[in-house]
Short mmCIF file of C-alpha atoms in Angstrom, two decimals:
data_model
loop_
_atom_site.label_atom_id
_atom_site.label_comp_id
_atom_site.label_asym_id
_atom_site.label_seq_id
_atom_site.Cartn_x
_atom_site.Cartn_y
_atom_site.Cartn_z
CA MET A 107 13.76 24.56 10.50
CA THR A 108 12.79 21.00 11.21
CA PRO A 109 15.13 18.66 10.04
CA SER A 110 12.73 16.58 7.50
CA ASP A 111 12.61 21.00 6.29
CA ALA A 112 15.82 21.01 5.56
CA SER A 113 15.91 17.28 4.83
CA ALA A 114 12.17 18.99 1.78
CA GLY A 115 15.26 21.82 1.38
CA ALA A 116 18.27 19.81 -0.08
CA SER A 117 16.03 18.15 -1.89
CA ALA A 118 15.13 20.98 -3.49
CA GLY A 119 18.12 22.23 -4.58
CA ARG A 120 18.42 19.17 -7.41
CA TRP A 121 15.43 18.84 -9.28
CA SER A 122 15.30 16.58 -11.67
CA SER A 123 12.18 18.25 -13.41
CA LEU A 124 10.05 21.43 -12.50
CA ASP A 125 7.14 18.79 -13.08
CA ARG A 126 7.79 17.20 -9.61
CA PRO A 127 8.11 19.38 -7.16
CA PRO A 128 8.93 18.27 -3.29
CA LEU A 129 6.65 17.72 -0.81
CA ASN A 130 5.46 19.68 1.72
CA VAL A 131 6.11 18.74 4.58
CA ALA A 132 5.01 22.28 6.77
CA ALA A 133 2.07 22.09 4.62
CA LEU A 134 1.42 18.42 4.90
CA GLN A 135 1.91 18.60 8.92
CA ARG A 136 -1.10 21.27 9.87
CA ALA A 137 -3.16 19.40 7.40
CA LEU A 138 -2.25 15.21 9.04
CA VAL A 139 -0.82 16.15 12.26
CA THR A 140 -3.32 17.43 14.61
CA GLY A 141 -3.33 16.37 18.28
CA ASP A 142 -6.22 15.04 17.67
CA GLY A 143 -6.17 12.32 15.20
CA LEU A 144 -4.41 9.22 14.72
CA TRP A 145 -0.97 10.33 12.95
CA THR A 146 1.23 11.99 15.89
CA SER A 147 4.06 12.65 13.45
CA LEU A 148 5.00 13.42 9.35
CA GLU A 149 8.92 13.07 9.09
CA VAL A 150 10.00 13.88 5.21
CA VAL A 151 13.70 12.31 4.16
CA ALA A 152 15.08 13.55 1.54
CA ARG A 153 16.34 9.56 0.03
CA THR A 154 17.08 6.91 2.87
CA GLY A 155 17.43 2.53 1.86
CA SER A 156 13.87 1.94 2.74
CA THR A 157 11.44 3.77 4.91
CA ASN A 158 10.55 0.82 7.05
CA THR A 159 13.17 -0.01 7.44
CA ASP A 160 14.09 2.99 9.35
CA LEU A 161 10.97 3.19 10.80
CA ALA A 162 10.79 -0.36 12.15
CA THR A 163 14.52 0.35 13.56
CA ARG A 164 12.99 3.17 15.36
CA ALA A 165 8.92 1.58 16.54
CA ALA A 166 10.16 1.33 20.27
CA GLU A 167 10.27 4.59 21.27
CA LEU A 168 8.01 6.83 19.12
CA PRO A 169 3.78 6.48 19.41
CA GLU A 170 1.51 5.40 16.95
CA GLY A 171 0.36 6.51 14.22
CA ALA A 172 3.85 8.23 12.71
CA VAL A 173 4.48 8.34 8.90
CA LEU A 174 8.29 8.37 7.95
CA VAL A 175 8.00 9.59 3.93
CA ALA A 176 11.27 9.60 1.82
CA GLU A 177 11.43 11.39 -1.95
CA GLU A 178 13.52 8.71 -2.64
CA GLN A 179 13.93 4.73 -1.52
CA SER A 180 17.73 3.63 -2.53
CA ALA A 181 16.97 -0.16 -1.09
CA GLY A 182 13.11 -0.24 -1.20
CA ARG A 183 11.48 -3.73 -0.92
CA GLY A 184 7.70 -5.47 -2.32
CA ARG A 185 7.16 -8.92 -0.97
CA LEU A 186 9.31 -11.86 -1.55
CA ASP A 187 12.40 -8.97 -1.21
CA ARG A 188 11.67 -7.26 -4.00
CA SER A 189 13.50 -4.12 -4.94
CA TRP A 190 11.39 -0.87 -5.62
CA VAL A 191 13.24 1.38 -7.77
CA ALA A 192 11.94 5.22 -8.94
CA PRO A 193 12.88 8.45 -10.20
CA ALA A 194 13.57 11.06 -7.13
CA ARG A 195 9.41 12.72 -6.48
CA SER A 196 8.07 10.18 -8.98
CA GLY A 197 5.70 8.89 -6.84
CA LEU A 198 5.10 8.40 -3.01
CA PHE A 199 6.92 6.14 -0.79
CA PHE A 200 5.76 5.93 2.88
CA SER A 201 5.24 3.94 6.36
CA VAL A 202 3.00 4.55 8.65
CA LEU A 203 3.14 2.97 12.07
CA PHE A 204 0.25 1.50 13.90
CA LYS A 205 -0.11 -0.15 17.26
CA PRO A 206 -3.27 -1.67 17.52
CA GLY A 207 -3.08 -3.30 21.53
CA ASP A 208 -5.45 -5.24 23.38
CA ALA A 209 -7.66 -3.73 21.20
CA VAL A 210 -7.92 -5.28 18.19
CA PRO A 211 -6.21 -9.64 19.05
CA GLN A 212 -3.39 -10.15 17.75
CA GLU A 213 -4.37 -12.43 14.83
CA GLN A 214 -5.84 -10.12 13.11
CA TRP A 215 -3.42 -7.66 12.69
CA GLY A 216 -2.59 -9.85 9.28
CA TRP A 217 -6.00 -7.86 8.32
CA LEU A 218 -3.36 -4.79 8.04
CA THR A 219 -1.89 -5.27 4.57
CA LEU A 220 -5.49 -5.49 3.23
CA LEU A 221 -7.17 -2.35 4.96
CA ALA A 222 -3.87 -0.55 3.70
CA GLY A 223 -5.00 -1.78 0.15
CA VAL A 224 -8.59 -0.48 1.16
CA ALA A 225 -7.78 2.87 2.69
CA THR A 226 -5.44 3.52 -0.60
CA ALA A 227 -7.75 2.29 -2.83
CA THR A 228 -10.47 4.45 -1.53
CA GLY A 229 -8.21 7.99 -1.43
CA LEU A 230 -6.73 7.75 -4.52
CA SER A 231 -10.27 7.57 -5.75
CA ARG A 232 -11.89 10.42 -3.64
CA ALA A 233 -8.42 12.64 -4.89
CA ALA A 234 -7.25 11.35 -8.52
CA GLY A 235 -10.48 9.69 -9.76
CA VAL A 236 -8.59 6.89 -10.33
CA ASP A 237 -10.01 3.71 -10.61
CA THR A 238 -7.51 1.57 -8.76
CA ALA A 239 -8.19 -2.00 -8.46
CA LEU A 240 -6.26 -4.44 -5.67
CA LYS A 241 -4.37 -7.62 -6.41
CA TRP A 242 -4.16 -10.20 -3.36
CA PRO A 243 -3.03 -9.87 -1.21
CA ASN A 244 -1.37 -5.81 -1.59
CA ASP A 245 -0.72 -5.04 -5.00
CA LEU A 246 -2.36 -1.76 -6.70
CA LEU A 247 -3.96 -1.71 -10.38
CA VAL A 248 -4.71 0.64 -12.38
CA GLY A 249 -6.53 0.85 -16.39
CA VAL A 250 -3.48 1.45 -18.41
CA GLU A 251 -5.04 1.67 -22.60
CA GLY A 252 -7.03 -1.23 -21.24
CA GLU A 253 -4.28 -3.47 -19.14
CA GLU A 254 -3.72 -4.09 -16.23
CA ARG A 255 -0.85 -2.21 -14.54
CA LYS A 256 0.15 -3.01 -11.21
CA THR A 257 1.43 1.31 -10.05
CA GLY A 258 1.67 0.27 -5.83
CA GLY A 259 2.63 -2.71 -3.20
CA ILE A 260 2.13 -2.78 0.52
CA LEU A 261 4.86 -3.86 2.24
CA ALA A 262 3.87 -4.90 6.02
CA GLU A 263 6.49 -5.65 8.98
CA ARG A 264 5.42 -6.85 12.20
CA VAL A 265 7.79 -5.25 15.47
CA ALA A 266 7.95 -5.52 19.09
CA ASP A 267 4.37 -3.82 19.81
CA GLY A 268 2.77 -3.18 16.52
CA VAL A 269 2.73 -3.18 12.57
CA VAL A 270 4.63 -1.23 10.06
CA VAL A 271 3.25 -0.46 6.07
CA GLY A 272 4.96 1.15 4.18
CA ILE A 273 3.33 1.60 0.68
CA GLY A 274 4.29 2.94 -2.70
CA LEU A 275 2.61 4.40 -5.21
CA ASN A 276 3.33 4.74 -8.92
CA VAL A 277 2.52 8.53 -9.69
CA SER A 278 4.01 10.66 -12.63
CA LEU A 279 6.37 8.18 -13.81
CA THR A 280 6.11 7.17 -18.16
CA GLU A 281 5.97 4.97 -19.48
CA ASP A 282 10.08 5.27 -20.75
CA GLU A 283 10.49 4.61 -16.43
CA LEU A 284 8.64 2.22 -15.80
CA PRO A 285 10.65 -0.33 -13.87
CA VAL A 286 9.04 -3.69 -15.96
CA PRO A 287 6.68 -3.72 -18.85
CA THR A 288 3.60 -4.24 -16.59
CA ALA A 289 4.04 -1.67 -13.60
CA GLY A 290 2.08 1.12 -14.33
CA SER A 291 1.30 5.29 -13.18
CA LEU A 292 -1.69 7.08 -11.96
CA ALA A 293 -0.49 9.88 -14.86
CA LEU A 294 -0.26 6.91 -17.25
CA ALA A 295 -3.72 6.47 -15.85
CA LYS A 296 -4.92 9.37 -16.80
CA ALA A 297 -5.60 10.22 -12.69
CA SER A 298 -7.21 13.96 -13.05
CA VAL A 299 -4.75 14.16 -9.55
CA THR A 300 -0.56 13.79 -10.09
CA ASP A 301 0.01 16.78 -7.12
CA ARG A 302 1.75 14.15 -4.63
CA ASP A 303 0.79 16.94 -1.53
CA PRO A 304 -3.27 16.31 -2.29
CA LEU A 305 -2.66 12.43 -2.60
CA LEU A 306 -0.40 12.02 0.43
CA ARG A 307 -3.34 13.64 2.28
CA ALA A 308 -5.50 12.06 1.01
CA VAL A 309 -4.42 8.16 1.21
CA LEU A 310 -3.65 9.53 4.57
CA ARG A 311 -6.84 10.72 5.70
CA SER A 312 -8.48 7.28 4.77
CA LEU A 313 -6.42 4.94 6.57
CA GLU A 314 -6.80 6.88 9.52
CA GLU A 315 -10.90 6.33 9.14
CA TRP A 316 -10.50 2.61 7.27
CA TYR A 317 -8.37 1.89 10.50
CA GLY A 318 -10.17 3.65 12.66
CA ASN A 319 -13.40 1.61 12.12
CA TRP A 320 -11.37 -1.43 12.21
CA ARG A 321 -9.93 -0.63 15.74
CA ALA A 322 -13.54 0.72 17.08
CA ALA A 323 -14.92 -2.89 15.79
CA GLY A 324 -12.21 -5.68 17.94
CA GLY A 325 -10.83 -5.95 14.27
CA ASP A 326 -13.47 -7.45 13.50
CA PRO A 327 -12.99 -7.95 9.62
CA ALA A 328 -16.67 -7.95 9.12
CA ALA A 329 -18.80 -5.87 11.63
CA SER A 330 -16.07 -3.19 9.93
CA GLY A 331 -16.80 -3.34 6.39
CA LEU A 332 -13.29 -3.79 5.33
CA GLN A 333 -14.36 -7.86 4.54
CA GLU A 334 -16.77 -6.53 2.39
CA THR A 335 -14.94 -3.38 0.78
CA TYR A 336 -11.79 -6.22 0.16
CA ALA A 337 -14.08 -7.85 -2.20
CA ALA A 338 -16.04 -5.12 -3.92
CA GLY A 339 -12.04 -4.26 -4.84
CA CYS A 340 -10.25 -6.93 -5.68
CA ALA A 341 -9.71 -7.73 -9.64
CA THR A 342 -8.51 -11.47 -8.55
CA LEU A 343 -11.35 -12.56 -6.86
CA GLY A 344 -13.43 -14.07 -10.48
CA ARG A 345 -10.50 -15.08 -11.61
CA HIS A 346 -8.50 -17.63 -12.91
CA VAL A 347 -5.37 -18.01 -10.83
CA ARG A 348 -2.24 -19.04 -9.99
CA ALA A 349 -0.81 -19.71 -6.02
CA GLU A 350 3.02 -20.31 -5.92
CA LEU A 351 3.28 -20.85 -2.17
CA PRO A 352 5.72 -21.58 0.03
CA GLY A 353 8.38 -24.57 -0.34
CA GLY A 354 8.14 -24.25 -4.26
CA ARG A 355 3.72 -25.19 -4.15
CA THR A 356 1.69 -24.40 -7.41
CA LEU A 357 -2.04 -24.57 -6.84
CA THR A 358 -3.93 -23.34 -9.47
CA GLY A 359 -8.11 -22.76 -9.46
CA THR A 360 -10.88 -19.76 -9.57
CA ALA A 361 -10.43 -17.20 -6.75
CA GLU A 362 -13.20 -17.34 -4.92
CA ALA A 363 -13.17 -14.89 -2.47
CA VAL A 364 -11.25 -13.73 1.01
CA ASP A 365 -12.67 -15.87 4.03
CA THR A 366 -12.55 -13.79 8.31
CA ASP A 367 -8.68 -14.05 7.95
CA GLY A 368 -7.96 -11.94 4.87
CA ARG A 369 -6.87 -15.46 3.47
CA LEU A 370 -7.58 -15.95 -0.44
CA VAL A 371 -9.96 -19.24 -0.85
CA ILE A 372 -9.33 -20.87 -3.98
CA ARG A 373 -11.79 -23.52 -6.00
CA THR A 374 -9.65 -26.24 -8.23
CA ALA A 375 -10.01 -27.56 -11.29
CA GLU A 376 -10.92 -30.59 -8.42
CA GLY A 377 -13.54 -28.86 -6.59
CA ARG A 378 -10.95 -28.48 -3.52
CA HIS A 379 -11.25 -25.78 -1.90
CA GLU A 380 -7.57 -24.50 -0.25
CA ALA A 381 -7.64 -21.06 1.45
CA VAL A 382 -3.81 -19.23 0.86
CA GLY A 383 -2.78 -16.91 3.62
CA ALA A 384 0.62 -15.91 1.91
CA GLY A 385 2.46 -16.52 -1.92
CA ASP A 386 2.50 -15.45 -4.35
CA VAL A 387 -0.62 -14.34 -7.40
CA VAL A 388 -0.34 -14.58 -10.97
CA HIS A 389 -3.49 -13.62 -12.73
CA LEU A 390 -3.94 -15.79 -15.66
CA ARG A 391 -7.33 -14.89 -17.13
CA SER A 392 -11.10 -14.38 -16.93
CA VAL A 393 -12.84 -16.10 -15.47
CA HIS A 394 -16.97 -16.78 -17.57
#
């Protein structure tokens, strides 16, 4: 028995709900770690603080394509060090290791956050028939009774020779379990599938496909189709937004485009265009 199997077994002994079984580690490894694809290892642990922290700590000794999944996170993080907490086995909480090397200029590595958003939305659409929109730069939105709700988030962190990308998805959370009223889950969005095994396989396969195309294009977001696809699925574009920028400055205007550096281009009321590379964006209202 591998450590991953042991971890999953320990988790299985304390199910809180028969509707939330542990992931089938052996089946996931057979399906994804094939020897001729991107994924080189897949480990599932019953509980950890943060999969991003754990994988980043070991990144130097691991090859590209390492995947770490947690059935439960006690210190999951979003952007701006916000916490990400959910009941055990109620979602997908995992991190992956990318090492683009010389194939992609380092100034293009920032696109990995947006790439992960596109890949996750694509995978969920295929596997669960749920329409997932992207909120710049790293949130995944679903519709719940006509409202946009955040059901997932992405956090990318640079390590010595690569990037660790963490993805968190609320899968089976009920309304009573949501951390905040504006949150959502795939179940609440009426997804056709909430079994986490096929969902994880679909997202990882989509990540492999998008990353392979982007890497083959030398990280060019236009040539790989990433920039166009992100813009098509981005719920932020065309909206009236407020960007809360580092240093306490705010910028209000219409989100018009995502440029070749992955920055959000905002047109102010004065007609000035400003590209935002980092910050927290709030959707204020639709612009018609």
